[in-house]
Amino acid sequence: MARKPMMAGNWKMNNTVGEAVVLTQEISNQYEKEWPESVDIVICPPYVDLKPAKTVLDFDKTKIAVGAQNVHWEPKGAFTGEVSVPMIKEIGCACSIVGHSERRELFGETNEDVNRKVKALVEGGLYAIVCVGESLAVRDEGGAEEYVAAQVRAAFAGVDARDVARCVVAYEPVWAIGTGRTATPDQAQAVCAAIRATLAELCGSEVAEAVRVLYGGSMNPGNVEGLMAQPDIDGGLVGGASLKAESFVQLIEACR
């Protein structure tokens, strides 16, 4: 099955509203009408930038989706500082990143938390970009594939196969995020193949072949072609390279 590539930009905690509008407009100005035929594009700004960015994209009639960087699993309630699926859906978000390594490491999110968020998103009609990945210690011990497979199983536990098929998995080796280090294409392919094999165990081969698996560890214009040449890598979840329109557009073109 031919999977449509995806390029997703994770802006992390960068860009005020004004800066977000400028960056979104710069990306929109370089938008090519042929892009939607060959690649899906998502930008994931901070919460406060979601509506302004979506407004720019809608005004310019660009088929670039907007996603959140995180979401709570409850629809509403006494959860100070949190944002719910209905809230991001009303803004116009198509998805949310869940389980990013920074959320797991810095804010103590567990596999169970990630699973709750996946369920909340698919029940709300959105899809999840589920991040999985190993630390350098796990890789050095030779357990990367098993570790990541366990994260995949936990994230999709109890999720209907049809909903899993709509989701995206992003493999982000923790040791490569923001460090300038990148997994070699062979290293990345080995883990992405293990992710797809795990999805096949959970949901069957048809679903596994439909799910897009992105690479998320310091992808940039210099290494994107080697990574995209791998059979189980369907695009990228990029951080730093998404903060400049020029480099993000280069990655979009490479995905095409």
PDB file of C-alpha atoms in Angstrom:
ATOM      1  CA  MET A   1       0.000   0.000   0.000  1.00  0.00           C
ATOM      2  CA  ALA A   2       1.332   3.416  -0.976  1.00  0.00           C
ATOM      3  CA  ARG A   3       1.295   5.717   2.039  1.00  0.00           C
ATOM      4  CA  LYS A   4       1.066   9.473   1.546  1.00  0.00           C
ATOM      5  CA  PRO A   5       4.095  11.143   3.169  1.00  0.00           C
ATOM      6  CA  MET A   6       3.611  13.616   5.995  1.00  0.00           C
ATOM      7  CA  MET A   7       5.750  16.507   7.165  1.00  0.00           C
ATOM      8  CA  ALA A   8       4.816  17.807  10.608  1.00  0.00           C
ATOM      9  CA  GLY A   9       6.431  20.772  12.322  1.00  0.00           C
ATOM     10  CA  ASN A  10       6.622  20.851  16.127  1.00  0.00           C
ATOM     11  CA  TRP A  11       7.311  24.431  17.136  1.00  0.00           C
ATOM     12  CA  LYS A  12       7.656  23.480  20.815  1.00  0.00           C
ATOM     13  CA  MET A  13       7.672  26.547  23.128  1.00  0.00           C
ATOM     14  CA  ASN A  14       8.658  29.022  20.433  1.00  0.00           C
ATOM     15  CA  ASN A  15       6.984  32.034  18.774  1.00  0.00           C
ATOM     16  CA  THR A  16       4.730  34.673  20.224  1.00  0.00           C
ATOM     17  CA  VAL A  17       1.458  35.280  18.418  1.00  0.00           C
ATOM     18  CA  GLY A  18       3.050  37.901  16.187  1.00  0.00           C
ATOM     19  CA  GLU A  19       5.995  35.678  15.362  1.00  0.00           C
ATOM     20  CA  ALA A  20       3.686  32.744  14.691  1.00  0.00           C
ATOM     21  CA  VAL A  21       1.626  34.776  12.236  1.00  0.00           C
ATOM     22  CA  VAL A  22       4.789  35.838  10.395  1.00  0.00           C
ATOM     23  CA  LEU A  23       6.162  32.281  10.166  1.00  0.00           C
ATOM     24  CA  THR A  24       2.823  30.824   9.091  1.00  0.00           C
ATOM     25  CA  GLN A  25       2.486  33.519   6.443  1.00  0.00           C
ATOM     26  CA  GLU A  26       6.018  32.828   5.178  1.00  0.00           C
ATOM     27  CA  ILE A  27       5.181  29.134   4.801  1.00  0.00           C
ATOM     28  CA  SER A  28       1.856  29.966   3.171  1.00  0.00           C
ATOM     29  CA  ASN A  29       3.545  32.327   0.713  1.00  0.00           C
ATOM     30  CA  GLN A  30       5.625  29.411  -0.600  1.00  0.00           C
ATOM     31  CA  TYR A  31       2.666  27.037  -0.728  1.00  0.00           C
ATOM     32  CA  GLU A  32       2.310  25.075  -3.947  1.00  0.00           C
ATOM     33  CA  LYS A  33      -1.138  23.897  -5.000  1.00  0.00           C
ATOM     34  CA  GLU A  34       0.350  20.532  -6.000  1.00  0.00           C
ATOM     35  CA  TRP A  35       1.526  19.778  -2.436  1.00  0.00           C
ATOM     36  CA  PRO A  36      -1.727  18.229  -1.134  1.00  0.00           C
ATOM     37  CA  GLU A  37      -1.641  15.610  -3.881  1.00  0.00           C
ATOM     38  CA  SER A  38       1.652  14.171  -2.670  1.00  0.00           C
ATOM     39  CA  VAL A  39       2.223  15.172   0.974  1.00  0.00           C
ATOM     40  CA  ASP A  40       0.199  16.023   4.068  1.00  0.00           C
ATOM     41  CA  ILE A  41       1.534  19.020   6.001  1.00  0.00           C
ATOM     42  CA  VAL A  42       0.881  19.820   9.657  1.00  0.00           C
ATOM     43  CA  ILE A  43       2.186  22.603  11.863  1.00  0.00           C
ATOM     44  CA  CYS A  44       1.930  22.296  15.647  1.00  0.00           C
ATOM     45  CA  PRO A  45       2.349  25.721  17.293  1.00  0.00           C
ATOM     46  CA  PRO A  46       1.941  26.461  21.013  1.00  0.00           C
ATOM     47  CA  TYR A  47      -1.669  26.692  22.223  1.00  0.00           C
ATOM     48  CA  VAL A  48      -1.800  30.494  22.097  1.00  0.00           C
ATOM     49  CA  ASP A  49      -0.691  30.471  18.447  1.00  0.00           C
ATOM     50  CA  LEU A  50      -3.130  27.830  17.176  1.00  0.00           C
ATOM     51  CA  LYS A  51      -6.023  30.119  16.259  1.00  0.00           C
ATOM     52  CA  PRO A  52      -3.865  32.862  14.674  1.00  0.00           C
ATOM     53  CA  ALA A  53      -1.968  30.294  12.594  1.00  0.00           C
ATOM     54  CA  LYS A  54      -5.196  28.594  11.519  1.00  0.00           C
ATOM     55  CA  THR A  55      -6.661  31.962  10.543  1.00  0.00           C
ATOM     56  CA  VAL A  56      -3.709  32.699   8.241  1.00  0.00           C
ATOM     57  CA  LEU A  57      -3.927  29.283   6.575  1.00  0.00           C
ATOM     58  CA  ASP A  58      -7.696  29.501   6.131  1.00  0.00           C
ATOM     59  CA  PHE A  59      -7.525  33.013   4.687  1.00  0.00           C
ATOM     60  CA  ASP A  60      -4.918  31.885   2.153  1.00  0.00           C
ATOM     61  CA  LYS A  61      -6.890  28.684   1.417  1.00  0.00           C
ATOM     62  CA  THR A  62      -3.831  26.520   1.982  1.00  0.00           C
ATOM     63  CA  LYS A  63      -4.398  22.857   2.767  1.00  0.00           C
ATOM     64  CA  ILE A  64      -1.976  22.813   5.684  1.00  0.00           C
ATOM     65  CA  ALA A  65      -3.381  21.322   8.872  1.00  0.00           C
ATOM     66  CA  VAL A  66      -2.885  22.639  12.376  1.00  0.00           C
ATOM     67  CA  GLY A  67      -2.288  20.377  15.360  1.00  0.00           C
ATOM     68  CA  ALA A  68      -1.725  20.827  19.083  1.00  0.00           C
ATOM     69  CA  GLN A  69       1.445  19.780  20.877  1.00  0.00           C
ATOM     70  CA  ASN A  70      -0.389  18.101  23.745  1.00  0.00           C
ATOM     71  CA  VAL A  71      -3.911  17.563  25.049  1.00  0.00           C
ATOM     72  CA  HIS A  72      -5.692  16.318  28.175  1.00  0.00           C
ATOM     73  CA  TRP A  73      -7.839  13.179  28.075  1.00  0.00           C
ATOM     74  CA  GLU A  74     -10.810  14.684  29.951  1.00  0.00           C
ATOM     75  CA  PRO A  75     -13.268  16.874  27.978  1.00  0.00           C
ATOM     76  CA  LYS A  76     -13.509  19.467  30.778  1.00  0.00           C
ATOM     77  CA  GLY A  77     -13.068  19.850  34.507  1.00  0.00           C
ATOM     78  CA  ALA A  78     -10.810  21.044  37.297  1.00  0.00           C
ATOM     79  CA  PHE A  79      -7.493  20.554  35.518  1.00  0.00           C
ATOM     80  CA  THR A  80      -5.768  23.918  35.817  1.00  0.00           C
ATOM     81  CA  GLY A  81      -3.435  24.631  32.924  1.00  0.00           C
ATOM     82  CA  GLU A  82      -4.751  21.853  30.694  1.00  0.00           C
ATOM     83  CA  VAL A  83      -6.506  22.009  27.312  1.00  0.00           C
ATOM     84  CA  SER A  84      -9.105  19.497  26.108  1.00  0.00           C
ATOM     85  CA  VAL A  85      -9.897  17.784  22.816  1.00  0.00           C
ATOM     86  CA  PRO A  86     -13.145  19.777  22.316  1.00  0.00           C
ATOM     87  CA  MET A  87     -11.169  22.998  22.758  1.00  0.00           C
ATOM     88  CA  ILE A  88      -8.562  22.235  20.101  1.00  0.00           C
ATOM     89  CA  LYS A  89     -11.213  20.750  17.821  1.00  0.00           C
ATOM     90  CA  GLU A  90     -13.235  23.976  17.919  1.00  0.00           C
ATOM     91  CA  ILE A  91     -10.124  25.933  16.902  1.00  0.00           C
ATOM     92  CA  GLY A  92      -9.811  23.684  13.865  1.00  0.00           C
ATOM     93  CA  CYS A  93      -7.032  21.307  14.891  1.00  0.00           C
ATOM     94  CA  ALA A  94      -6.873  18.023  13.020  1.00  0.00           C
ATOM     95  CA  CYS A  95      -4.667  16.270  15.548  1.00  0.00           C
ATOM     96  CA  SER A  96      -2.391  16.520  18.536  1.00  0.00           C
ATOM     97  CA  ILE A  97       1.068  15.248  19.315  1.00  0.00           C
ATOM     98  CA  VAL A  98       1.017  12.934  22.340  1.00  0.00           C
ATOM     99  CA  GLY A  99       3.796  11.288  24.306  1.00  0.00           C
ATOM    100  CA  HIS A 100       6.637  13.473  23.087  1.00  0.00           C
ATOM    101  CA  SER A 101       9.852  12.539  24.881  1.00  0.00           C
ATOM    102  CA  GLU A 102      10.002  15.973  26.486  1.00  0.00           C
ATOM    103  CA  ARG A 103       6.537  15.425  27.944  1.00  0.00           C
ATOM    104  CA  ARG A 104       7.556  11.998  29.209  1.00  0.00           C
ATOM    105  CA  GLU A 105      10.930  13.052  30.595  1.00  0.00           C
ATOM    106  CA  LEU A 106      10.298  16.581  31.878  1.00  0.00           C
ATOM    107  CA  PHE A 107       6.654  16.305  32.933  1.00  0.00           C
ATOM    108  CA  GLY A 108       6.390  12.693  34.013  1.00  0.00           C
ATOM    109  CA  GLU A 109       3.883  11.483  31.435  1.00  0.00           C
ATOM    110  CA  THR A 110       3.423   7.717  31.468  1.00  0.00           C
ATOM    111  CA  ASN A 111       2.431   5.182  28.832  1.00  0.00           C
ATOM    112  CA  GLU A 112      -0.992   5.104  30.489  1.00  0.00           C
ATOM    113  CA  ASP A 113      -1.345   8.876  30.090  1.00  0.00           C
ATOM    114  CA  VAL A 114      -0.465   8.595  26.411  1.00  0.00           C
ATOM    115  CA  ASN A 115      -3.053   5.852  25.938  1.00  0.00           C
ATOM    116  CA  ARG A 116      -5.770   7.988  27.558  1.00  0.00           C
ATOM    117  CA  LYS A 117      -4.909  10.882  25.265  1.00  0.00           C
ATOM    118  CA  VAL A 118      -4.984   8.706  22.141  1.00  0.00           C
ATOM    119  CA  LYS A 119      -8.428   7.415  23.112  1.00  0.00           C
ATOM    120  CA  ALA A 120      -9.718  10.940  23.809  1.00  0.00           C
ATOM    121  CA  LEU A 121      -8.491  12.196  20.441  1.00  0.00           C
ATOM    122  CA  VAL A 122      -9.960   9.410  18.325  1.00  0.00           C
ATOM    123  CA  GLU A 123     -13.238   9.537  20.254  1.00  0.00           C
ATOM    124  CA  GLY A 124     -13.325  13.259  19.491  1.00  0.00           C
ATOM    125  CA  GLY A 125     -12.832  12.678  15.771  1.00  0.00           C
ATOM    126  CA  LEU A 126      -9.187  13.802  15.663  1.00  0.00           C
ATOM    127  CA  TYR A 127      -6.049  11.726  15.237  1.00  0.00           C
ATOM    128  CA  ALA A 128      -2.947  11.369  17.349  1.00  0.00           C
ATOM    129  CA  ILE A 129       0.690  11.732  16.398  1.00  0.00           C
ATOM    130  CA  VAL A 130       2.071   9.251  18.918  1.00  0.00           C
ATOM    131  CA  CYS A 131       5.728   9.748  19.807  1.00  0.00           C
ATOM    132  CA  VAL A 132       7.874   6.800  20.824  1.00  0.00           C
ATOM    133  CA  GLY A 133      11.624   6.463  21.239  1.00  0.00           C
ATOM    134  CA  GLU A 134      14.509   5.215  23.331  1.00  0.00           C
ATOM    135  CA  SER A 135      17.216   6.867  25.386  1.00  0.00           C
ATOM    136  CA  LEU A 136      20.896   6.479  24.615  1.00  0.00           C
ATOM    137  CA  ALA A 137      21.244   4.051  27.525  1.00  0.00           C
ATOM    138  CA  VAL A 138      18.531   1.785  26.113  1.00  0.00           C
ATOM    139  CA  ARG A 139      20.111   1.894  22.653  1.00  0.00           C
ATOM    140  CA  ASP A 140      23.573   1.111  24.001  1.00  0.00           C
ATOM    141  CA  GLU A 141      22.119  -1.909  25.785  1.00  0.00           C
ATOM    142  CA  GLY A 142      20.726  -3.163  22.470  1.00  0.00           C
ATOM    143  CA  GLY A 143      17.085  -2.922  23.506  1.00  0.00           C
ATOM    144  CA  ALA A 144      15.809  -0.087  21.313  1.00  0.00           C
ATOM    145  CA  GLU A 145      13.375  -2.078  19.192  1.00  0.00           C
ATOM    146  CA  GLU A 146      11.832  -3.939  22.131  1.00  0.00           C
ATOM    147  CA  TYR A 147      11.525  -0.742  24.173  1.00  0.00           C
ATOM    148  CA  VAL A 148       9.792   1.157  21.371  1.00  0.00           C
ATOM    149  CA  ALA A 149       7.513  -1.786  20.574  1.00  0.00           C
ATOM    150  CA  ALA A 150       6.333  -1.780  24.194  1.00  0.00           C
ATOM    151  CA  GLN A 151       5.523   1.938  23.938  1.00  0.00           C
ATOM    152  CA  VAL A 152       3.488   1.311  20.779  1.00  0.00           C
ATOM    153  CA  ARG A 153       1.524  -1.498  22.417  1.00  0.00           C
ATOM    154  CA  ALA A 154       0.787   0.666  25.452  1.00  0.00           C
ATOM    155  CA  ALA A 155      -0.248   3.708  23.401  1.00  0.00           C
ATOM    156  CA  PHE A 156      -2.824   1.790  21.362  1.00  0.00           C
ATOM    157  CA  ALA A 157      -4.080  -0.608  24.039  1.00  0.00           C
ATOM    158  CA  GLY A 158      -7.853  -0.865  23.741  1.00  0.00           C
ATOM    159  CA  VAL A 159      -8.000   1.399  20.659  1.00  0.00           C
ATOM    160  CA  ASP A 160     -10.117   0.134  17.759  1.00  0.00           C
ATOM    161  CA  ALA A 161      -8.083  -0.884  14.714  1.00  0.00           C
ATOM    162  CA  ARG A 162      -9.980   1.568  12.503  1.00  0.00           C
ATOM    163  CA  ASP A 163      -8.938   4.404  14.794  1.00  0.00           C
ATOM    164  CA  VAL A 164      -5.340   3.197  14.925  1.00  0.00           C
ATOM    165  CA  ALA A 165      -5.277   3.334  11.117  1.00  0.00           C
ATOM    166  CA  ARG A 166      -6.032   7.077  11.247  1.00  0.00           C
ATOM    167  CA  CYS A 167      -3.208   7.796  13.673  1.00  0.00           C
ATOM    168  CA  VAL A 168       0.461   8.502  13.042  1.00  0.00           C
ATOM    169  CA  VAL A 169       3.483   7.174  14.917  1.00  0.00           C
ATOM    170  CA  ALA A 170       6.625   9.301  15.216  1.00  0.00           C
ATOM    171  CA  TYR A 171       9.864   7.541  16.098  1.00  0.00           C
ATOM    172  CA  GLU A 172      12.094   9.975  17.940  1.00  0.00           C
ATOM    173  CA  PRO A 173      15.325   8.550  19.334  1.00  0.00           C
ATOM    174  CA  VAL A 174      15.635  10.662  22.472  1.00  0.00           C
ATOM    175  CA  TRP A 175      19.402  10.900  22.084  1.00  0.00           C
ATOM    176  CA  ALA A 176      18.974  12.622  18.698  1.00  0.00           C
ATOM    177  CA  ILE A 177      16.442  15.310  19.621  1.00  0.00           C
ATOM    178  CA  GLY A 178      17.924  18.785  19.536  1.00  0.00           C
ATOM    179  CA  THR A 179      21.459  17.418  19.749  1.00  0.00           C
ATOM    180  CA  GLY A 180      22.360  17.591  16.088  1.00  0.00           C
ATOM    181  CA  ARG A 181      22.909  13.831  16.182  1.00  0.00           C
ATOM    182  CA  THR A 182      20.721  11.788  13.886  1.00  0.00           C
ATOM    183  CA  ALA A 183      20.076   8.090  13.721  1.00  0.00           C
ATOM    184  CA  THR A 184      21.566   6.651  10.550  1.00  0.00           C
ATOM    185  CA  PRO A 185      18.982   5.723   7.923  1.00  0.00           C
ATOM    186  CA  ASP A 186      19.583   2.053   8.721  1.00  0.00           C
ATOM    187  CA  GLN A 187      19.130   2.608  12.474  1.00  0.00           C
ATOM    188  CA  ALA A 188      15.945   4.585  11.924  1.00  0.00           C
ATOM    189  CA  GLN A 189      14.584   2.045   9.444  1.00  0.00           C
ATOM    190  CA  ALA A 190      15.177  -0.863  11.829  1.00  0.00           C
ATOM    191  CA  VAL A 191      13.091   0.724  14.574  1.00  0.00           C
ATOM    192  CA  CYS A 192      10.393   1.990  12.200  1.00  0.00           C
ATOM    193  CA  ALA A 193      10.088  -1.529  10.774  1.00  0.00           C
ATOM    194  CA  ALA A 194       9.715  -2.836  14.329  1.00  0.00           C
ATOM    195  CA  ILE A 195       6.963  -0.262  14.931  1.00  0.00           C
ATOM    196  CA  ARG A 196       5.097  -1.458  11.849  1.00  0.00           C
ATOM    197  CA  ALA A 197       5.538  -5.096  12.860  1.00  0.00           C
ATOM    198  CA  THR A 198       4.110  -4.274  16.301  1.00  0.00           C
ATOM    199  CA  LEU A 199       1.122  -2.546  14.712  1.00  0.00           C
ATOM    200  CA  ALA A 200       0.566  -5.658  12.600  1.00  0.00           C
ATOM    201  CA  GLU A 201       0.497  -7.774  15.772  1.00  0.00           C
ATOM    202  CA  LEU A 202      -2.026  -5.414  17.353  1.00  0.00           C
ATOM    203  CA  CYS A 203      -4.304  -4.601  14.428  1.00  0.00           C
ATOM    204  CA  GLY A 204      -3.384  -6.751  11.436  1.00  0.00           C
ATOM    205  CA  SER A 205      -1.187  -6.161   8.428  1.00  0.00           C
ATOM    206  CA  GLU A 206      -3.675  -3.970   6.558  1.00  0.00           C
ATOM    207  CA  VAL A 207      -3.784  -1.412   9.351  1.00  0.00           C
ATOM    208  CA  ALA A 208      -0.021  -1.621   9.864  1.00  0.00           C
ATOM    209  CA  GLU A 209       0.562  -0.848   6.206  1.00  0.00           C
ATOM    210  CA  ALA A 210      -1.806   2.143   6.385  1.00  0.00           C
ATOM    211  CA  VAL A 211      -0.267   3.849   9.437  1.00  0.00           C
ATOM    212  CA  ARG A 212       2.360   6.438   8.657  1.00  0.00           C
ATOM    213  CA  VAL A 213       5.578   6.232  10.653  1.00  0.00           C
ATOM    214  CA  LEU A 214       7.561   9.463  10.863  1.00  0.00           C
ATOM    215  CA  TYR A 215      11.145  10.041  11.915  1.00  0.00           C
ATOM    216  CA  GLY A 216      11.592  12.682  14.604  1.00  0.00           C
ATOM    217  CA  GLY A 217      15.217  13.076  15.582  1.00  0.00           C
ATOM    218  CA  SER A 218      16.934  16.164  14.143  1.00  0.00           C
ATOM    219  CA  MET A 219      15.679  15.675  10.586  1.00  0.00           C
ATOM    220  CA  ASN A 220      16.936  18.509   8.384  1.00  0.00           C
ATOM    221  CA  PRO A 221      17.442  19.329   4.691  1.00  0.00           C
ATOM    222  CA  GLY A 222      20.855  17.665   4.797  1.00  0.00           C
ATOM    223  CA  ASN A 223      19.691  14.217   5.908  1.00  0.00           C
ATOM    224  CA  VAL A 224      16.057  14.044   4.813  1.00  0.00           C
ATOM    225  CA  GLU A 225      16.646  12.259   1.519  1.00  0.00           C
ATOM    226  CA  GLY A 226      18.515   9.344   3.079  1.00  0.00           C
ATOM    227  CA  LEU A 227      15.825   8.928   5.729  1.00  0.00           C
ATOM    228  CA  MET A 228      12.936   9.225   3.279  1.00  0.00           C
ATOM    229  CA  ALA A 229      14.506   6.542   1.073  1.00  0.00           C
ATOM    230  CA  GLN A 230      13.782   3.947   3.767  1.00  0.00           C
ATOM    231  CA  PRO A 231      10.706   1.773   3.149  1.00  0.00           C
ATOM    232  CA  ASP A 232       9.134   2.271   6.594  1.00  0.00           C
ATOM    233  CA  ILE A 233       9.784   6.013   7.020  1.00  0.00           C
ATOM    234  CA  ASP A 234       6.897   8.088   5.719  1.00  0.00           C
ATOM    235  CA  GLY A 235       7.964  11.602   6.652  1.00  0.00           C
ATOM    236  CA  GLY A 236       9.154  13.648   9.572  1.00  0.00           C
ATOM    237  CA  LEU A 237       8.162  15.255  12.853  1.00  0.00           C
ATOM    238  CA  VAL A 238      10.641  18.098  12.935  1.00  0.00           C
ATOM    239  CA  GLY A 239      11.460  20.700  15.568  1.00  0.00           C
ATOM    240  CA  GLY A 240      14.194  23.204  14.774  1.00  0.00           C
ATOM    241  CA  ALA A 241      13.877  22.833  11.006  1.00  0.00           C
ATOM    242  CA  SER A 242      10.197  23.817  11.213  1.00  0.00           C
ATOM    243  CA  LEU A 243      10.969  27.192  12.781  1.00  0.00           C
ATOM    244  CA  LYS A 244      12.226  28.667   9.528  1.00  0.00           C
ATOM    245  CA  ALA A 245      10.005  28.672   6.469  1.00  0.00           C
ATOM    246  CA  GLU A 246      12.885  27.999   4.080  1.00  0.00           C
ATOM    247  CA  SER A 247      14.062  24.795   5.755  1.00  0.00           C
ATOM    248  CA  PHE A 248      10.526  23.549   6.405  1.00  0.00           C
ATOM    249  CA  VAL A 249       9.590  24.035   2.761  1.00  0.00           C
ATOM    250  CA  GLN A 250      12.749  22.162   1.732  1.00  0.00           C
ATOM    251  CA  LEU A 251      11.612  19.235   3.865  1.00  0.00           C
ATOM    252  CA  ILE A 252       8.136  19.346   2.350  1.00  0.00           C
ATOM    253  CA  GLU A 253       9.636  19.239  -1.130  1.00  0.00           C
ATOM    254  CA  ALA A 254      11.870  16.323  -0.130  1.00  0.00           C
ATOM    255  CA  CYS A 255       8.815  14.413   1.101  1.00  0.00           C
ATOM    256  CA  ARG A 256       7.142  14.893  -2.247  1.00  0.00           C
TER     257      ARG A 256
END
